[in-house]
Structure formats: structure tokens, C-alpha cells
CSV table of C-alpha atoms and ligand atoms in Angstrom, one decimal:
chain,number,residue,atom,x,y,z
W,1,MET,CA,-14.0,-7.1,23.5
W,2,ARG,CA,-12.5,-10.4,22.6
W,3,ILE,CA,-11.3,-10.3,19.0
W,4,ALA,CA,-9.6,-12.7,16.5
W,5,VAL,CA,-7.8,-11.2,13.5
W,6,PHE,CA,-7.1,-13.7,10.7
W,7,GLY,CA,-4.1,-12.8,8.5
W,8,CYS,CA,-1.0,-11.1,10.0
W,9,GLY,CA,0.1,-9.0,7.0
W,10,TYR,CA,0.1,-5.2,6.9
W,11,VAL,CA,-3.7,-4.8,7.4
W,12,GLY,CA,-4.2,-7.7,9.8
W,13,LEU,CA,-1.2,-7.0,12.0
W,14,THR,CA,-2.0,-3.3,12.2
W,15,THR,CA,-5.6,-4.1,13.1
W,16,ALA,CA,-4.5,-6.6,15.8
W,17,VAL,CA,-1.9,-4.3,17.3
W,18,GLY,CA,-4.1,-1.2,17.1
W,19,LEU,CA,-7.1,-2.9,18.7
W,20,ALA,CA,-5.0,-4.4,21.5
W,21,GLU,CA,-3.5,-0.9,22.1
W,22,ILE,CA,-6.9,0.6,22.7
W,23,GLY,CA,-7.7,-2.2,25.3
W,24,HIS,CA,-9.3,-5.1,23.5
W,25,GLN,CA,-8.1,-8.7,24.0
W,26,VAL,CA,-6.8,-9.8,20.6
W,27,THR,CA,-5.5,-13.0,19.0
W,28,GLY,CA,-3.7,-12.7,15.7
W,29,VAL,CA,-4.1,-15.9,13.6
W,30,ASP,CA,-2.1,-16.9,10.5
W,31,THR,CA,-1.5,-20.2,8.7
W,32,ASP,CA,2.2,-19.3,8.4
W,33,ALA,CA,3.7,-20.9,11.5
W,34,ALA,CA,7.1,-19.2,11.0
W,35,LYS,CA,5.4,-15.8,10.9
W,36,ILE,CA,3.3,-16.6,14.1
W,37,HIS,CA,6.5,-17.8,15.8
W,38,SER,CA,8.3,-14.6,15.0
W,39,LEU,CA,5.3,-12.5,16.1
W,40,GLN,CA,5.0,-14.4,19.4
W,41,ASN,CA,8.6,-13.4,20.0
W,42,GLY,CA,7.8,-9.8,19.3
W,43,LYS,CA,9.3,-9.6,15.8
W,44,VAL,CA,7.5,-7.8,13.0
W,45,PRO,CA,8.1,-9.7,9.7
W,46,PHE,CA,8.1,-6.4,7.6
W,47,TYR,CA,9.3,-2.8,8.0
W,48,GLU,CA,6.6,-0.5,9.4
W,49,PRO,CA,7.5,2.5,11.6
W,50,GLY,CA,6.4,2.2,15.2
W,51,MET,CA,5.0,-1.4,14.8
W,52,GLN,CA,7.8,-3.2,16.7
W,53,GLU,CA,7.4,-1.1,19.9
W,54,LEU,CA,3.6,-1.4,20.0
W,55,LEU,CA,3.7,-5.1,19.3
W,56,ALA,CA,6.2,-5.8,22.1
W,57,ARG,CA,4.2,-3.6,24.6
W,58,ASN,CA,0.9,-5.3,23.9
W,59,ILE,CA,2.3,-8.7,24.1
W,60,THR,CA,4.0,-7.9,27.5
W,61,GLU,CA,0.8,-6.3,28.8
W,62,LYS,CA,-1.1,-9.5,27.7
W,63,ARG,CA,-3.6,-7.9,25.5
W,64,LEU,CA,-2.2,-9.5,22.3
W,65,GLN,CA,-1.3,-13.0,21.4
W,66,PHE,CA,-0.7,-15.0,18.2
W,67,SER,CA,-1.7,-18.5,17.2
W,68,THR,CA,-2.2,-20.8,14.3
W,69,ASN,CA,-5.1,-22.4,16.0
W,70,ALA,CA,-8.2,-21.1,14.2
W,71,ARG,CA,-10.7,-23.0,16.3
W,72,LEU,CA,-9.5,-21.7,19.7
W,73,ALA,CA,-9.2,-18.2,18.4
W,74,ILE,CA,-12.7,-18.2,17.0
W,75,GLN,CA,-14.3,-19.8,20.0
W,76,LYS,CA,-12.9,-17.3,22.5
W,77,SER,CA,-13.8,-14.2,20.4
W,78,ASP,CA,-16.9,-12.1,20.0
W,79,VAL,CA,-15.6,-10.6,16.8
W,80,VAL,CA,-13.6,-12.2,14.0
W,81,PHE,CA,-11.8,-10.0,11.5
W,82,CYS,CA,-10.7,-11.4,8.2
W,83,ALA,CA,-7.6,-9.7,6.8
W,84,VAL,CA,-6.1,-12.4,4.7
W,85,ALA,CA,-4.7,-12.0,1.2
W,86,ALA,CA,-7.1,-11.8,-1.7
W,87,PRO,CA,-4.6,-11.8,-4.6
W,88,SER,CA,-5.4,-11.1,-8.2
W,89,SER,CA,-4.4,-13.8,-10.7
W,90,ARG,CA,-4.6,-14.4,-14.4
W,91,LYS,CA,-7.1,-17.1,-13.8
W,92,SER,CA,-9.5,-15.3,-11.4
W,93,ILE,CA,-10.3,-11.6,-10.9
W,94,THR,CA,-9.6,-12.2,-7.2
W,95,ASP,CA,-8.5,-15.4,-5.5
W,96,LEU,CA,-11.0,-15.7,-2.6
W,97,SER,CA,-9.8,-19.1,-1.3
W,98,ALA,CA,-8.1,-17.7,1.8
W,99,VAL,CA,-11.1,-15.4,2.6
W,100,LEU,CA,-13.6,-18.3,2.2
W,101,LYS,CA,-11.4,-20.6,4.3
W,102,VAL,CA,-11.7,-18.2,7.2
W,103,ALA,CA,-15.5,-18.1,6.6
W,104,SER,CA,-15.6,-21.9,6.6
W,105,ASP,CA,-13.5,-22.1,9.8
W,106,PHE,CA,-15.9,-19.5,11.3
W,107,ALA,CA,-18.9,-21.7,10.4
W,108,LEU,CA,-17.3,-24.8,11.7
W,109,TYR,CA,-16.0,-23.5,15.0
W,110,SER,CA,-18.4,-20.7,16.0
W,111,ASP,CA,-20.4,-21.9,19.0
W,112,SER,CA,-22.2,-18.6,20.0
W,113,GLU,CA,-23.4,-15.4,18.2
W,114,LYS,CA,-20.4,-13.7,16.6
W,115,ILE,CA,-19.6,-11.0,14.1
W,116,PHE,CA,-17.5,-11.7,11.0
W,117,ILE,CA,-15.9,-8.5,9.8
W,118,ASN,CA,-14.2,-8.6,6.4
W,119,LYS,CA,-11.3,-6.3,5.9
W,120,SER,CA,-9.7,-8.0,2.9
W,121,THR,CA,-10.2,-6.1,-0.3
W,122,VAL,CA,-12.7,-8.1,-2.3
W,123,PRO,CA,-14.9,-7.6,-5.3
W,124,VAL,CA,-18.4,-6.4,-4.8
W,125,GLY,CA,-20.8,-9.2,-3.8
W,126,THR,CA,-18.1,-11.1,-1.8
W,127,SER,CA,-19.7,-10.3,1.6
W,128,ASP,CA,-22.9,-12.1,0.4
W,129,GLU,CA,-20.7,-15.0,-0.7
W,130,ILE,CA,-19.1,-15.1,2.7
W,131,ALA,CA,-22.5,-15.2,4.4
W,132,ARG,CA,-23.6,-18.0,2.0
W,133,THR,CA,-20.5,-19.9,2.8
W,134,ILE,CA,-21.0,-19.6,6.5
W,135,ARG,CA,-24.6,-20.7,6.2
W,136,THR,CA,-23.8,-23.7,4.0
W,137,LYS,CA,-20.9,-24.9,6.2
W,138,GLN,CA,-22.6,-24.5,9.6
W,139,THR,CA,-23.6,-27.7,11.3
W,140,LYS,CA,-25.7,-25.9,13.9
W,141,ARG,CA,-27.7,-22.7,13.3
W,142,THR,CA,-25.5,-20.5,15.4
W,143,PRO,CA,-26.4,-16.8,14.7
W,144,PHE,CA,-23.9,-14.6,13.0
W,145,PHE,CA,-23.5,-11.3,11.2
W,146,VAL,CA,-21.3,-10.5,8.3
W,147,VAL,CA,-19.9,-6.9,8.2
W,148,SER,CA,-17.7,-5.2,5.6
W,149,ASN,CA,-15.1,-2.9,7.0
W,150,PRO,CA,-12.7,-1.8,4.2
W,151,GLU,CA,-9.3,-0.6,5.2
W,152,PHE,CA,-7.8,2.7,4.1
W,153,LEU,CA,-4.4,2.6,5.8
W,154,ARG,CA,-1.2,3.4,3.9
W,155,GLU,CA,2.0,1.4,4.3
W,156,GLY,CA,4.6,3.4,6.1
W,157,HIS,CA,1.8,5.2,8.1
W,158,ALA,CA,-0.2,2.2,9.1
W,159,LEU,CA,-0.4,2.9,12.8
W,160,LYS,CA,-1.0,6.6,12.4
W,161,ASP,CA,-3.9,5.7,10.0
W,162,PHE,CA,-5.3,3.2,12.5
W,163,PHE,CA,-5.4,5.7,15.4
W,164,HIS,CA,-6.3,8.8,13.3
W,165,PRO,CA,-8.3,7.6,10.2
W,166,ASP,CA,-10.3,10.0,8.1
W,167,ARG,CA,-13.3,7.7,8.3
W,168,ILE,CA,-14.4,4.2,9.2
W,169,VAL,CA,-16.7,2.7,6.6
W,170,ILE,CA,-19.0,-0.1,7.9
W,171,GLY,CA,-21.1,-2.1,5.5
W,172,LEU,CA,-24.0,-3.8,7.4
W,173,PRO,CA,-26.2,-6.6,6.2
W,174,GLU,CA,-29.6,-5.7,4.8
W,175,GLY,CA,-32.0,-4.6,7.5
W,176,SER,CA,-29.3,-3.4,9.9
W,177,ALA,CA,-28.0,-0.8,7.4
W,178,ALA,CA,-31.4,0.8,7.1
W,179,ASN,CA,-31.7,3.7,9.5
W,180,ALA,CA,-28.4,2.7,11.0
W,181,ASN,CA,-27.3,6.3,10.9
W,182,LYS,CA,-30.3,7.4,12.9
W,183,GLU,CA,-31.5,4.6,15.0
W,184,PRO,CA,-28.9,2.8,17.1
W,185,ASN,CA,-29.2,-1.0,16.8
W,186,ARG,CA,-27.2,-3.8,18.4
W,187,LEU,CA,-24.7,-4.3,15.5
W,188,LYS,CA,-24.1,-0.6,15.2
W,189,LEU,CA,-23.5,-0.2,19.0
W,190,THR,CA,-21.0,-3.1,18.9
W,191,MET,CA,-19.1,-1.5,16.0
W,192,ARG,CA,-18.9,1.8,18.0
W,193,ARG,CA,-17.5,-0.1,21.0
W,194,LEU,CA,-15.0,-1.8,18.7
W,195,PHE,CA,-13.8,1.5,17.2
W,196,ARG,CA,-14.3,3.6,20.3
W,197,HIS,CA,-11.0,5.4,19.8
W,198,VAL,CA,-12.3,6.8,16.6
W,199,ALA,CA,-15.9,7.5,17.6
W,200,LYS,CA,-14.7,9.4,20.7
W,201,ASN,CA,-12.5,11.7,18.5
W,202,GLY,CA,-15.4,12.7,16.3
W,203,ILE,CA,-14.2,10.8,13.3
W,204,PRO,CA,-17.2,9.6,11.3
W,205,LEU,CA,-18.3,6.0,11.4
W,206,LEU,CA,-20.1,5.7,8.1
W,207,PHE,CA,-22.7,3.0,8.0
W,208,THR,CA,-23.9,1.7,4.7
W,209,SER,CA,-24.8,-1.5,2.9
W,210,LEU,CA,-22.3,-4.3,2.3
W,211,ARG,CA,-22.1,-3.7,-1.4
W,212,ASN,CA,-21.6,0.0,-1.0
W,213,ALA,CA,-18.8,-0.6,1.5
W,214,GLU,CA,-17.1,-3.0,-1.0
W,215,ILE,CA,-17.4,-0.5,-3.8
W,216,ILE,CA,-16.2,2.4,-1.7
W,217,LYS,CA,-12.8,0.7,-1.2
W,218,TYR,CA,-12.2,0.2,-5.0
W,219,ALA,CA,-13.6,3.7,-5.8
W,220,SER,CA,-11.3,5.3,-3.3
W,221,ASN,CA,-8.1,3.6,-4.6
W,222,ALA,CA,-9.2,4.1,-8.2
W,223,PHE,CA,-9.7,7.8,-7.5
W,224,LEU,CA,-6.3,8.2,-5.9
W,225,ALA,CA,-4.8,6.4,-8.9
W,226,THR,CA,-6.7,8.7,-11.2
W,227,LYS,CA,-5.2,11.8,-9.5
W,228,ILE,CA,-1.7,10.4,-10.0
W,229,SER,CA,-2.1,9.4,-13.6
W,230,PHE,CA,-3.7,12.8,-14.2
W,231,VAL,CA,-0.6,14.6,-13.0
W,232,ASN,CA,1.7,12.2,-14.7
W,233,GLU,CA,0.0,12.9,-18.0
W,234,LEU,CA,0.0,16.7,-17.3
W,235,ALA,CA,3.7,16.4,-16.5
W,236,GLN,CA,4.3,15.3,-20.1
W,237,PHE,CA,2.4,18.3,-21.3
W,238,CYS,CA,4.4,20.6,-19.0
W,239,GLU,CA,7.7,19.3,-20.4
W,240,LYS,CA,6.7,20.1,-24.0
W,241,ALA,CA,4.8,23.4,-23.1
W,242,GLY,CA,7.7,24.9,-21.1
W,243,GLY,CA,6.1,24.4,-17.6
W,244,ASP,CA,7.1,22.8,-14.3
W,245,ILE,CA,4.6,20.3,-13.0
W,246,LYS,CA,5.6,21.0,-9.4
W,247,GLU,CA,4.7,24.7,-9.7
W,248,VAL,CA,1.6,23.9,-11.7
W,249,THR,CA,0.3,21.4,-9.1
W,250,ASN,CA,1.2,23.9,-6.3
W,251,GLY,CA,-1.1,26.4,-8.0
W,252,MET,CA,-3.9,23.8,-8.1
W,253,ARG,CA,-3.7,22.1,-4.8
W,254,HIS,CA,-4.8,24.9,-2.6
W,255,ASP,CA,-8.3,24.7,-4.1
W,256,PRO,CA,-10.1,22.4,-1.6
W,257,ARG,CA,-12.1,21.0,-4.4
W,258,ILE,CA,-8.9,19.6,-5.9
W,259,GLY,CA,-7.2,18.8,-2.6
W,260,ILE,CA,-3.5,19.0,-1.6
W,261,HIS,CA,-2.6,15.3,-1.7
W,262,PHE,CA,-1.8,12.8,-4.4
W,263,LEU,CA,-0.7,15.4,-7.0
W,264,ASP,CA,3.0,14.5,-7.1
W,265,ALA,CA,4.2,13.5,-10.6
W,266,GLY,CA,6.7,10.6,-10.6
W,267,ILE,CA,7.5,7.2,-11.9
W,268,GLY,CA,3.9,5.9,-11.5
W,269,PHE,CA,2.0,4.3,-8.6
W,270,GLY,CA,3.0,0.9,-7.3
W,271,GLY,CA,2.5,-1.2,-4.2
W,272,SER,CA,0.2,-4.0,-3.4
W,273,CYS,CA,-3.0,-2.0,-3.7
W,274,LEU,CA,-3.5,0.7,-6.2
W,275,PRO,CA,-2.4,-1.3,-9.3
W,276,LYS,CA,-4.1,-4.5,-8.2
W,277,ASP,CA,-7.4,-2.8,-7.2
W,278,LEU,CA,-7.5,-0.8,-10.4
W,279,GLY,CA,-7.0,-4.1,-12.3
W,280,VAL,CA,-9.8,-5.8,-10.4
W,281,LEU,CA,-12.1,-2.9,-11.0
W,282,LEU,CA,-11.5,-3.0,-14.7
W,283,ARG,CA,-12.1,-6.7,-14.8
W,284,THR,CA,-15.2,-6.5,-12.7
W,285,GLY,CA,-16.4,-3.7,-15.0
W,286,LYS,CA,-15.9,-6.0,-18.0
W,287,THR,CA,-18.0,-8.7,-16.4
W,288,ALA,CA,-20.7,-6.1,-15.6
W,289,ARG,CA,-20.4,-4.8,-19.2
W,290,VAL,CA,-19.4,-1.3,-18.1
W,291,PRO,CA,-16.3,-0.3,-20.1
W,292,LEU,CA,-14.8,2.0,-17.4
W,293,ARG,CA,-12.8,3.9,-20.0
W,294,LEU,CA,-11.3,6.5,-17.6
W,295,MET,CA,-10.0,3.7,-15.4
W,296,LYS,CA,-8.4,2.0,-18.4
W,297,SER,CA,-6.6,5.2,-19.3
W,298,VAL,CA,-5.4,5.6,-15.8
W,299,LYS,CA,-3.9,2.2,-16.0
W,300,ASP,CA,-2.3,2.7,-19.4
W,301,ILE,CA,-0.7,6.0,-18.3
W,302,ASN,CA,0.7,4.3,-15.2
W,303,ASP,CA,2.0,1.3,-17.1
W,304,ALA,CA,4.1,3.6,-19.3
W,305,GLN,CA,5.2,6.0,-16.7
W,306,PRO,CA,8.3,4.2,-15.3
W,307,PHE,CA,9.9,4.1,-18.7
W,308,GLN,CA,10.0,7.9,-18.8
W,309,VAL,CA,13.1,7.6,-16.7
W,310,ILE,CA,14.8,5.4,-19.3
W,311,GLU,CA,13.9,7.8,-22.0
W,312,LYS,CA,15.5,10.7,-20.1
W,313,LEU,CA,18.6,8.6,-19.4
W,314,ARG,CA,18.9,7.8,-23.1
W,315,LYS,CA,18.8,11.4,-24.1
W,316,LYS,CA,22.3,11.6,-22.6
W,317,HIS,CA,23.4,8.0,-23.1
W,318,PRO,CA,21.6,6.7,-26.2
W,319,ARG,CA,23.4,3.3,-25.8
W,320,LEU,CA,23.3,2.1,-22.2
W,321,ASN,CA,25.3,-0.9,-22.9
W,322,GLY,CA,28.1,-1.1,-20.2
W,323,LYS,CA,27.1,2.2,-18.6
W,324,LYS,CA,27.1,2.3,-14.8
W,325,VAL,CA,23.7,3.4,-13.6
W,326,ALA,CA,23.3,4.2,-9.8
W,327,VAL,CA,19.8,3.8,-8.4
W,328,TRP,CA,18.7,5.5,-5.1
W,329,GLY,CA,15.6,3.9,-3.7
W,330,VAL,CA,13.8,0.8,-4.8
W,331,SER,CA,10.8,0.4,-2.5
W,332,PHE,CA,7.5,1.5,-4.1
W,333,LYS,CA,7.4,4.5,-1.7
W,334,PRO,CA,9.4,5.6,1.4
W,335,ASP,CA,9.0,4.1,4.8
W,336,THR,CA,8.4,0.6,3.6
W,337,ASP,CA,10.5,-2.4,2.4
W,338,ASP,CA,7.6,-3.5,0.1
W,339,LEU,CA,8.6,-4.2,-3.5
W,340,ARG,CA,5.2,-5.5,-4.7
W,341,ASP,CA,4.5,-3.8,-8.1
W,342,ALA,CA,7.3,-1.3,-7.4
W,343,PRO,CA,8.0,0.8,-10.5
W,344,SER,CA,11.7,0.5,-9.7
W,345,ARG,CA,11.6,-3.2,-10.8
W,346,LEU,CA,10.3,-2.3,-14.2
W,347,ILE,CA,13.1,0.3,-14.6
W,348,VAL,CA,15.8,-2.0,-13.3
W,349,ASP,CA,14.5,-4.9,-15.6
W,350,LYS,CA,14.7,-2.5,-18.6
W,351,LEU,CA,18.2,-1.3,-17.6
W,352,LEU,CA,19.4,-4.9,-17.4
W,353,LYS,CA,17.8,-5.7,-20.8
W,354,LEU,CA,19.7,-2.7,-22.2
W,355,LYS,CA,22.9,-4.2,-20.6
W,356,ALA,CA,23.6,-1.3,-18.2
W,357,ARG,CA,25.5,-2.1,-15.1
W,358,VAL,CA,23.1,-1.4,-12.3
W,359,HIS,CA,24.2,-0.5,-8.8
W,360,VAL,CA,21.4,0.1,-6.2
W,361,PHE,CA,21.0,1.5,-2.7
W,362,ASP,CA,17.9,1.7,-0.5
W,363,PRO,CA,18.0,2.4,3.2
W,364,VAL,CA,15.5,-0.4,4.1
W,365,ALA,CA,14.4,-2.5,1.0
W,366,LEU,CA,17.9,-3.6,-0.2
W,367,GLY,CA,17.7,-7.0,1.4
W,368,ASN,CA,14.3,-7.7,-0.3
W,369,PHE,CA,15.7,-6.4,-3.6
W,370,LYS,CA,18.7,-8.7,-3.4
W,371,LYS,CA,16.3,-11.7,-3.0
W,372,ILE,CA,14.8,-10.8,-6.4
W,373,TYR,CA,17.9,-9.8,-8.4
W,374,GLY,CA,20.7,-11.6,-6.7
W,375,ALA,CA,24.1,-11.3,-8.5
W,376,ARG,CA,22.6,-9.5,-11.4
W,377,LEU,CA,23.1,-6.1,-9.6
W,378,GLU,CA,25.6,-4.5,-7.3
W,379,TYR,CA,24.4,-3.4,-3.9
W,380,GLY,CA,25.8,-0.3,-2.1
W,381,LYS,CA,26.7,0.0,1.6
W,382,ASP,CA,25.4,3.5,1.5
W,383,ALA,CA,24.1,6.1,-1.0
W,384,TYR,CA,27.6,7.3,-2.0
W,385,ASP,CA,29.1,3.9,-2.2
W,386,ILE,CA,27.5,3.2,-5.6
W,387,LEU,CA,28.3,6.6,-7.2
W,388,LYS,CA,32.0,6.1,-8.1
W,389,ASP,CA,32.4,6.5,-11.9
W,390,ALA,CA,28.6,6.3,-12.4
W,391,ASP,CA,27.3,7.5,-15.7
W,392,ALA,CA,23.9,8.5,-14.2
W,393,LEU,CA,22.1,8.6,-10.9
W,394,LEU,CA,18.4,7.7,-10.8
W,395,LEU,CA,16.3,8.8,-7.8
W,396,LEU,CA,13.4,6.4,-7.7
W,397,THR,CA,12.1,6.6,-4.1
W,398,GLU,CA,12.0,9.8,-2.1
W,399,TRP,CA,13.4,8.5,1.2
W,400,ASN,CA,14.2,11.4,3.5
W,401,GLU,CA,17.9,10.6,3.5
W,402,PHE,CA,18.1,11.4,-0.2
W,403,SER,CA,16.5,14.8,0.1
W,404,SER,CA,19.6,16.9,0.9
W,405,PRO,CA,22.6,15.0,-0.2
W,406,ASP,CA,26.2,16.4,-0.5
W,407,PHE,CA,26.1,17.4,-4.2
W,408,LYS,CA,29.8,18.4,-4.2
W,409,ARG,CA,30.7,14.8,-3.1
W,410,ILE,CA,28.3,13.4,-5.7
W,411,LYS,CA,29.8,15.5,-8.5
W,412,LYS,CA,33.3,14.4,-7.6
W,413,LEU,CA,32.4,10.7,-7.5
W,414,MET,CA,30.3,10.5,-10.8
W,415,ARG,CA,31.8,10.1,-14.2
W,416,THR,CA,28.9,11.9,-15.9
W,417,PRO,CA,27.0,14.2,-13.5
W,418,LEU,CA,23.6,13.2,-14.8
W,419,ILE,CA,20.7,13.1,-12.3
W,420,VAL,CA,17.3,11.7,-13.3
W,421,ASP,CA,15.0,12.7,-10.5
W,422,GLY,CA,12.0,10.4,-10.7
W,423,ARG,CA,10.3,12.0,-7.8
W,424,ASN,CA,11.0,15.7,-8.4
W,425,VAL,CA,12.8,16.0,-5.1
W,426,TYR,CA,15.6,18.4,-6.2
W,427,ASP,CA,15.7,22.0,-7.3
W,428,PRO,CA,16.6,22.0,-11.0
W,429,ALA,CA,18.1,25.5,-10.9
W,430,GLU,CA,20.3,24.6,-7.9
W,431,LEU,CA,21.6,21.5,-9.6
W,432,ARG,CA,22.2,23.1,-12.9
W,433,ALA,CA,24.1,25.9,-11.1
W,434,GLN,CA,26.4,23.1,-9.8
W,435,LYS,CA,26.9,21.9,-13.3
W,436,PHE,CA,24.8,18.8,-13.1
W,437,ILE,CA,22.7,17.6,-16.0
W,438,TYR,CA,19.3,17.5,-14.3
W,439,SER,CA,16.1,15.9,-15.5
W,440,GLY,CA,13.0,15.7,-13.5
W,441,ILE,CA,9.4,14.5,-14.4
W,442,GLY,CA,7.4,17.2,-16.1
W,443,ARG,CA,10.0,20.0,-15.6
W,444,SER,CA,11.0,21.5,-18.9
O,1,UGA,C1,-3.0,2.8,-0.8
O,1,UGA,C2,-4.0,3.8,-0.4
O,1,UGA,O1,-3.4,5.1,-0.3
O,1,UGA,C3,-4.6,3.5,1.0
O,1,UGA,O2,-5.6,4.4,1.4
O,1,UGA,C4,-5.2,2.1,0.9
O,1,UGA,O3,-5.6,1.6,2.2
O,1,UGA,C5,-4.1,1.1,0.5
O,1,UGA,O4,-3.6,1.5,-0.8
O,1,UGA,C6,-4.7,-0.3,0.4
O,1,UGA,O5,-5.6,-0.4,-0.5
O,1,UGA,O6,-4.4,-1.1,1.2
O,1,UGA,P1,-0.4,2.3,-0.2
O,1,UGA,O7,-0.4,1.2,-1.2
O,1,UGA,O8,0.2,2.1,1.1
O,1,UGA,O9,-1.9,2.9,0.1
O,1,UGA,O10,0.4,3.5,-0.9
O,1,UGA,P2,0.1,5.1,-1.3
O,1,UGA,O11,0.6,6.0,-0.3
O,1,UGA,O12,-1.3,5.2,-1.8
O,1,UGA,O13,1.0,5.2,-2.6
O,1,UGA,C7,0.8,4.4,-3.8
O,1,UGA,C8,1.7,4.7,-4.9
O,1,UGA,O14,1.4,6.0,-5.4
O,1,UGA,C9,3.2,4.8,-4.5
O,1,UGA,O15,4.0,4.2,-5.4
O,1,UGA,C10,3.5,6.3,-4.5
O,1,UGA,O16,4.8,6.6,-4.7
O,1,UGA,C11,2.6,6.8,-5.6
O,1,UGA,N1,2.2,8.2,-5.5
O,1,UGA,C12,1.5,8.7,-4.4
O,1,UGA,C13,2.6,9.1,-6.5
O,1,UGA,O17,3.2,8.7,-7.5
O,1,UGA,N2,2.2,10.4,-6.4
O,1,UGA,C14,1.4,10.9,-5.4
O,1,UGA,O18,1.1,12.1,-5.3
O,1,UGA,C15,1.1,10.0,-4.3
């Protein structure tokens, strides 16, 4: 199929590269000319494992191209994906201007029947607004369909999630959603062709209404966020009650009703999705006059969670003024250089406020961190480089390379052998045996 993907961020680029890889003819479109230029030259503008190779291959094999020309991309495509940013701001619950601009372009340039598939995370009712926009802006009555196809990929695993998703949710306009699971119709068949790699592997394509699809996206992220805040709150209880959250969650996660994933206590959830989507859900709830009390608690727990690390640090160093604090890992999770809503930033801001000397190292995100903090921090060449005479080491992102470090070397380098393990990576008994002062999250 001939496909245009608008927006070349994490979701858009993964969609474009993935669809090209399974044989479709894809054009990635973005208004950022520098980004398009870099993609045309086979360069991925962010860190995502495996993306570089697949991008280069699909460009060379002529299934994938990039352009800033919306008109041409729309006219030569049967399907237009919208994966542009829909940020949350103080003024509006979600800024839909980029999404509605793609809808307007679609209306203006579409010259034959086409499908508009929205992948941007947008509040419930937006697909209807997209359809209204297209209808209003059209000069001719060219037939079209609006479909909602929320994305569930995780940064750091984006391609893996594209090729092996748990499910594909497809919200169809009224009329086509009815009986779509029983009775094949044209739209449903097209969606199956589009995602044939998934359908052929037996992964479910779940057809539903537009609004349900939109709600499923928020509900899924909010549920994941709830699991994390649940364990983070339980971690505080474990600390006081003489337990270890790691062992407690191990004892829970084998129950399939609870599930094995997203039960790791830590410094709180960050990234561009969970915090934003939870915020949007809360604000939409307010508009709908539904208080969403549980969601509010999930957010409150998460807002406070990063500061646990500071509390633990201050148990040993009540005054952090002038203390050297070494930080391992700043990205919001491993395998990404993304710092959006990264809890590390709240922690580093607080340390700077308390006048600590902060030295950081991250295997991938250091360059981006430097753009934010500049000369206010010291940046290490490697993990050990920042440990000399350090008064504490904070582990904030569980990159693989931090999982089995040379503790003897660490001990020799540090002035005070204090490790605050924000991700519960290390074995407390082993570290205490090596005479470290160890503090994890939820481990008494
Ligand atoms: C999240 C969802 O997992 C994806 O399904 C969704 O598609 C995506 O948002 C989105 O809406 O675009 P992502 O933001 O890449 O994906 O990150 P996650 O892997 O969900 O991690 C989010 C945060 O939770 C990270 O800061 C991570 O460290 C934290 N986390 C995760 C925990 O603290 N404990 C856990 O057990 C799991």
C-alpha cells in the first residue's frame, strides 16, 4: 500500500520504518526541514536501538522516503497516518493544532478516497473533530474515513513493539465498527492488509468505536501508572514495616491476575507519555465532572517519589551544601536519550538548590542533559570518572552497564561509600558486606 506518515518523532518514525520494512511504500512527512534532511541521509535524530539500520535499509531498497511536501505525500498515498505531537499545555488540555493542521492538509490535497488514521494521543472526541475539520475544509466532496489507531510502543523497544505488539486497537467510524469483528467490511480488510505482519502472527486486531479506541489509550497508560504508584507507595510501607519491596513484588507477580510487569519500585514514572496522559485524563475528568480520585492519588504519589532519593541522601548528609554527589543515569529509563519528564531532572534541580556539587554520567543521554544544565553540572567521561572523592552515588537509571560495576574500585574512589539505589538494582546484603552504606527504595 502507499502510505504517508505525518510526524517523524518516535511514533511516526517507528510506524514509517516498520511499515516500509513489511513491504509498504512509505513517505515520512515533517514540517522540520532539518529533521527531514537528516532522515533523507539515513540519520535518526534520537537514540532508539535498531532504528538506524532499518532506516538505512528501507531507504536503500526504495520503500521509504522523507519529505516536507504534504500535498505530494497525501496525493500519492491511499492511507495517511497522523503521528504529530499533541502536547499538553497550561492553557489547553491538549494542543491539537498540529493534528488539525494534518487534517486540513488532508482535506485540501486529497483527490481520491483515502483513509486518515490518527496515532497521536488525543482526548476522547478528537477523531470526530478531525472528521469535522476535514469535512469543513474540503472543497470537493472527496470520500474519506477517519480511523483511530492508538500506539502502545515503548521507547527503547519501539521496533520490537511494532513487529510484535500485544494487540492493535482500531477505532472505526460509526457504522463500520458495528459487526466489524464478525462481518468483514472494506475498511476492516484494508486495516488487515496494512497490519498484515500482525494479523498473520495471530496477534489480535481489536475493532471498536473511535471513542473507545481513544479512551483505551489513556486507560492503558493510566493503569500502568497506577501499578507503578501502587508499588512505590507499598515500598514506603515496606521500609517502615521491615520488608523488602523487591521480594514482596516477586511474591505477587507470579499471579497472572496481577501480572509480572510494571511492579518495580523506583524514583517514579517519567517520559513523554505516562505523566502527560495521566494529566490529560485528570483534566478531561474534571471537564466531564468525574473526579477520578484514584488517578489523582497516582499522580500525587508520583510527584513526590523522586524526592525520596534526596531524603535518603540527607539521612547521611543532612546538609548537602558543597557535597559531591555523583549521578549514574539521567534518561527517564534505559535505552533512550529522552529526558522529557525524567525524574532525574527533579532530583538534580533539588540537589542544585541545596548547593550540592553534582557530577553526572549517562551512556547515551549526557549530551541532551548538557543542553539543559550546561556549566551548572560536571559531566563524566565514564561511570567511574565522576566518583573520585564523591560523598554519595545515586543510581537513577538502570542502564545495563551499571548493573555489575567494580565495587572495589568504587569504594576506593569515593570519600563516603554511600549508594542510593533509586532502581533497586543492587543486592543490599552484598553491598553492606563490602562496607557500603546502601539505601534502596522500599528495602528496610
Ligand atoms: C509508555 C507505555 O509503556 C507505552 O505502552 C505507550 O505506548 C507509551 O508510554 C506512549 O504512550 O507513547 P514509555 O513512555 O516508553 O511507554 O515508557 P515505559 O516503559 O512505560 O516507562 C515509563 C516510566 O515508568 C519510566 O520512567 C520507567 O522507569 C517507569 N517504570 C516502569 C517504573 O518506575 N517501574 C516499572 O515497573 C516500570
